[in-house]
mmCIF file of C-alpha atoms in Angstrom:
data_model
loop_
_atom_site.group_PDB
_atom_site.id
_atom_site.type_symbol
_atom_site.label_atom_id
_atom_site.label_comp_id
_atom_site.label_asym_id
_atom_site.label_seq_id
_atom_site.Cartn_x
_atom_site.Cartn_y
_atom_site.Cartn_z
ATOM 1 C CA MET A 1 -0.038 0.009 0.164
ATOM 2 C CA ASN A 2 3.017 2.293 0.653
ATOM 3 C CA GLN A 3 4.091 1.909 -2.912
ATOM 4 C CA ILE A 4 0.834 2.946 -4.291
ATOM 5 C CA SER A 5 0.564 5.985 -2.025
ATOM 6 C CA GLU A 6 4.269 6.921 -2.741
ATOM 7 C CA LYS A 7 3.800 6.681 -6.423
ATOM 8 C CA GLY A 8 0.726 9.007 -6.191
ATOM 9 C CA VAL A 9 -1.456 6.442 -8.499
ATOM 10 C CA THR A 10 -5.029 7.689 -9.117
ATOM 11 C CA PHE A 11 -5.874 4.599 -11.275
ATOM 12 C CA LYS A 12 -7.140 7.077 -14.013
ATOM 13 C CA ASP A 13 -5.566 5.229 -17.055
ATOM 14 C CA GLU A 14 -4.682 1.745 -18.099
ATOM 15 C CA SER A 15 -0.879 2.263 -17.696
ATOM 16 C CA GLU A 16 -1.641 2.460 -13.736
ATOM 17 C CA TYR A 17 -3.614 -0.724 -13.648
ATOM 18 C CA ARG A 18 -0.609 -2.663 -15.477
ATOM 19 C CA TRP A 19 1.685 -0.960 -12.892
ATOM 20 C CA LEU A 20 -0.397 -2.607 -10.172
ATOM 21 C CA TRP A 21 -0.576 -5.709 -11.934
ATOM 22 C CA ASP A 22 3.072 -5.753 -11.821
ATOM 23 C CA LEU A 23 3.301 -4.963 -8.319
ATOM 24 C CA LEU A 24 0.901 -7.711 -7.512
ATOM 25 C CA ARG A 25 2.917 -10.315 -9.697
ATOM 26 C CA ASP A 26 6.132 -9.381 -7.621
ATOM 27 C CA ILE A 27 4.183 -10.046 -4.477
ATOM 28 C CA ASN A 28 2.857 -13.384 -5.632
ATOM 29 C CA GLN A 29 6.079 -14.581 -6.211
ATOM 30 C CA ARG A 30 6.667 -14.868 -2.515
ATOM 31 C CA GLY A 31 4.023 -17.224 -2.259
ATOM 32 C CA THR A 32 0.337 -18.143 -2.942
ATOM 33 C CA PHE A 33 -1.695 -14.893 -3.414
ATOM 34 C CA ASN A 34 -5.238 -13.926 -4.304
ATOM 35 C CA CYS A 35 -6.492 -10.458 -3.285
ATOM 36 C CA LEU A 36 -9.230 -8.074 -3.495
ATOM 37 C CA LEU A 37 -8.401 -4.454 -2.950
ATOM 38 C CA SER A 38 -10.448 -1.287 -3.246
ATOM 39 C CA ASP A 39 -9.838 2.239 -2.910
ATOM 40 C CA GLY A 40 -13.539 3.255 -2.587
ATOM 41 C CA ARG A 41 -14.039 3.677 -6.259
ATOM 42 C CA HIS A 42 -12.125 0.665 -8.088
ATOM 43 C CA LEU A 43 -12.420 -3.141 -7.000
ATOM 44 C CA PHE A 44 -8.940 -4.751 -7.836
ATOM 45 C CA CYS A 45 -9.225 -8.685 -7.967
ATOM 46 C CA TYR A 46 -6.004 -10.592 -8.650
ATOM 47 C CA HIS A 47 -5.795 -14.268 -8.955
ATOM 48 C CA ASP A 48 -2.595 -16.554 -7.726
ATOM 49 C CA HIS A 49 -0.154 -17.114 -10.563
ATOM 50 C CA ALA A 50 -0.426 -20.903 -9.854
ATOM 51 C CA GLY A 51 -4.260 -20.976 -9.519
ATOM 52 C CA TYR A 52 -4.243 -21.223 -5.742
ATOM 53 C CA ASN A 53 -7.717 -21.395 -4.354
ATOM 54 C CA GLY A 54 -9.466 -20.596 -7.473
ATOM 55 C CA LEU A 55 -11.216 -17.068 -8.187
ATOM 56 C CA CYS A 56 -14.390 -16.282 -10.160
ATOM 57 C CA GLN A 57 -16.929 -13.759 -11.148
ATOM 58 C CA LEU A 58 -20.431 -13.696 -11.708
ATOM 59 C CA HIS A 59 -21.842 -10.911 -13.889
ATOM 60 C CA ARG A 60 -25.695 -10.536 -12.702
ATOM 61 C CA ARG A 61 -28.008 -8.599 -14.832
ATOM 62 C CA ALA A 62 -31.523 -8.761 -16.433
ATOM 63 C CA PRO A 63 -33.385 -10.916 -17.354
ATOM 64 C CA TYR A 64 -33.288 -12.311 -13.668
ATOM 65 C CA ASP A 65 -34.370 -15.921 -13.169
ATOM 66 C CA LYS A 66 -34.315 -18.358 -10.456
ATOM 67 C CA VAL A 67 -31.153 -19.252 -8.726
ATOM 68 C CA LYS A 68 -29.828 -21.993 -6.394
ATOM 69 C CA LEU A 69 -27.298 -21.892 -3.826
ATOM 70 C CA LEU A 70 -24.612 -24.704 -4.578
ATOM 71 C CA ASP A 71 -24.017 -25.482 -0.771
ATOM 72 C CA ASP A 72 -27.565 -25.088 0.581
ATOM 73 C CA ASP A 73 -30.957 -26.412 -0.804
ATOM 74 C CA TYR A 74 -32.152 -22.696 -1.108
ATOM 75 C CA GLU A 75 -33.641 -21.311 -4.284
ATOM 76 C CA ILE A 76 -34.501 -17.685 -4.952
ATOM 77 C CA ASN A 77 -36.269 -16.121 -7.844
ATOM 78 C CA LEU A 78 -34.342 -12.758 -8.432
ATOM 79 C CA ALA A 79 -36.999 -11.569 -10.659
ATOM 80 C CA HIS A 80 -39.018 -10.895 -7.683
ATOM 81 C CA GLU A 81 -35.957 -9.147 -5.952
ATOM 82 C CA LYS A 82 -34.323 -7.075 -8.636
ATOM 83 C CA ARG A 83 -35.177 -4.230 -10.877
ATOM 84 C CA PRO A 84 -34.222 -4.806 -14.635
ATOM 85 C CA ASP A 85 -31.916 -2.016 -14.500
ATOM 86 C CA GLN A 86 -29.730 -3.413 -11.849
ATOM 87 C CA GLU A 87 -26.604 -5.246 -12.544
ATOM 88 C CA GLY A 88 -23.198 -5.831 -11.086
ATOM 89 C CA TYR A 89 -20.385 -8.302 -10.616
ATOM 90 C CA ILE A 90 -20.063 -10.987 -7.718
ATOM 91 C CA ILE A 91 -16.440 -12.283 -6.858
ATOM 92 C CA ALA A 92 -15.900 -15.388 -4.961
ATOM 93 C CA SER A 93 -13.225 -18.115 -4.703
ATOM 94 C CA ASN A 94 -15.632 -20.745 -5.995
ATOM 95 C CA PRO A 95 -19.110 -20.588 -7.757
ATOM 96 C CA LEU A 96 -21.751 -19.928 -5.129
ATOM 97 C CA THR A 97 -24.960 -20.632 -7.541
ATOM 98 C CA ASN A 98 -25.986 -22.476 -10.394
ATOM 99 C CA GLU A 99 -25.273 -19.806 -12.564
ATOM 100 C CA LYS A 100 -22.654 -19.314 -15.151
ATOM 101 C CA TRP A 101 -19.543 -18.160 -13.458
ATOM 102 C CA GLU A 102 -16.126 -17.293 -15.240
ATOM 103 C CA GLU A 103 -13.073 -18.350 -13.739
ATOM 104 C CA PHE A 104 -9.980 -15.795 -13.600
ATOM 105 C CA GLN A 105 -6.982 -17.035 -15.447
ATOM 106 C CA GLU A 106 -3.754 -17.648 -13.531
ATOM 107 C CA GLY A 107 -1.847 -14.453 -12.619
ATOM 108 C CA GLU A 108 -4.721 -12.198 -13.839
ATOM 109 C CA LEU A 109 -5.916 -8.908 -12.511
ATOM 110 C CA ARG A 110 -9.299 -7.546 -13.118
ATOM 111 C CA VAL A 111 -10.527 -4.152 -12.151
ATOM 112 C CA TYR A 112 -14.104 -2.825 -11.698
ATOM 113 C CA ARG A 113 -15.526 0.692 -11.361
ATOM 114 C CA ASP A 114 -18.804 1.665 -10.770
ATOM 115 C CA GLY A 115 -20.032 -1.802 -11.258
ATOM 116 C CA LYS A 116 -18.487 -2.336 -14.569
ATOM 117 C CA LEU A 117 -15.444 -4.234 -15.548
ATOM 118 C CA VAL A 118 -12.966 -1.898 -16.859
ATOM 119 C CA TYR A 119 -9.656 -3.796 -17.114
ATOM 120 C CA ILE A 120 -8.462 -7.486 -17.699
ATOM 121 C CA SER A 121 -4.559 -7.982 -17.667
ATOM 122 C CA GLY A 122 -3.148 -9.124 -20.708
ATOM 123 C CA GLU A 123 -5.852 -7.883 -22.936
#
């Protein structure tokens, strides 16, 4: 965190996301490392370069349907709970529901801002 503060990073452009990705990969060389960081506006999600413990995302948006929790016998109809204009991302180590989750690549950084995915490392 000191390096981010000392550099004066504001995360206003892609070069600063790449700088953070390099920093996180350097930290990852010291051991297993998944992390979620936020500066209050961005959510930074990094997945271990060796795939430790998994990391995945779900982009939840309309049209909403019934969702079943994978570790419990519980189902909810999101169409009754969410407005059509609501959307966002859920990040977890493993899928939580029967929806289509997307796994992070090993060593990947994804950055979200204002509920949108704005950066994927290596793209």
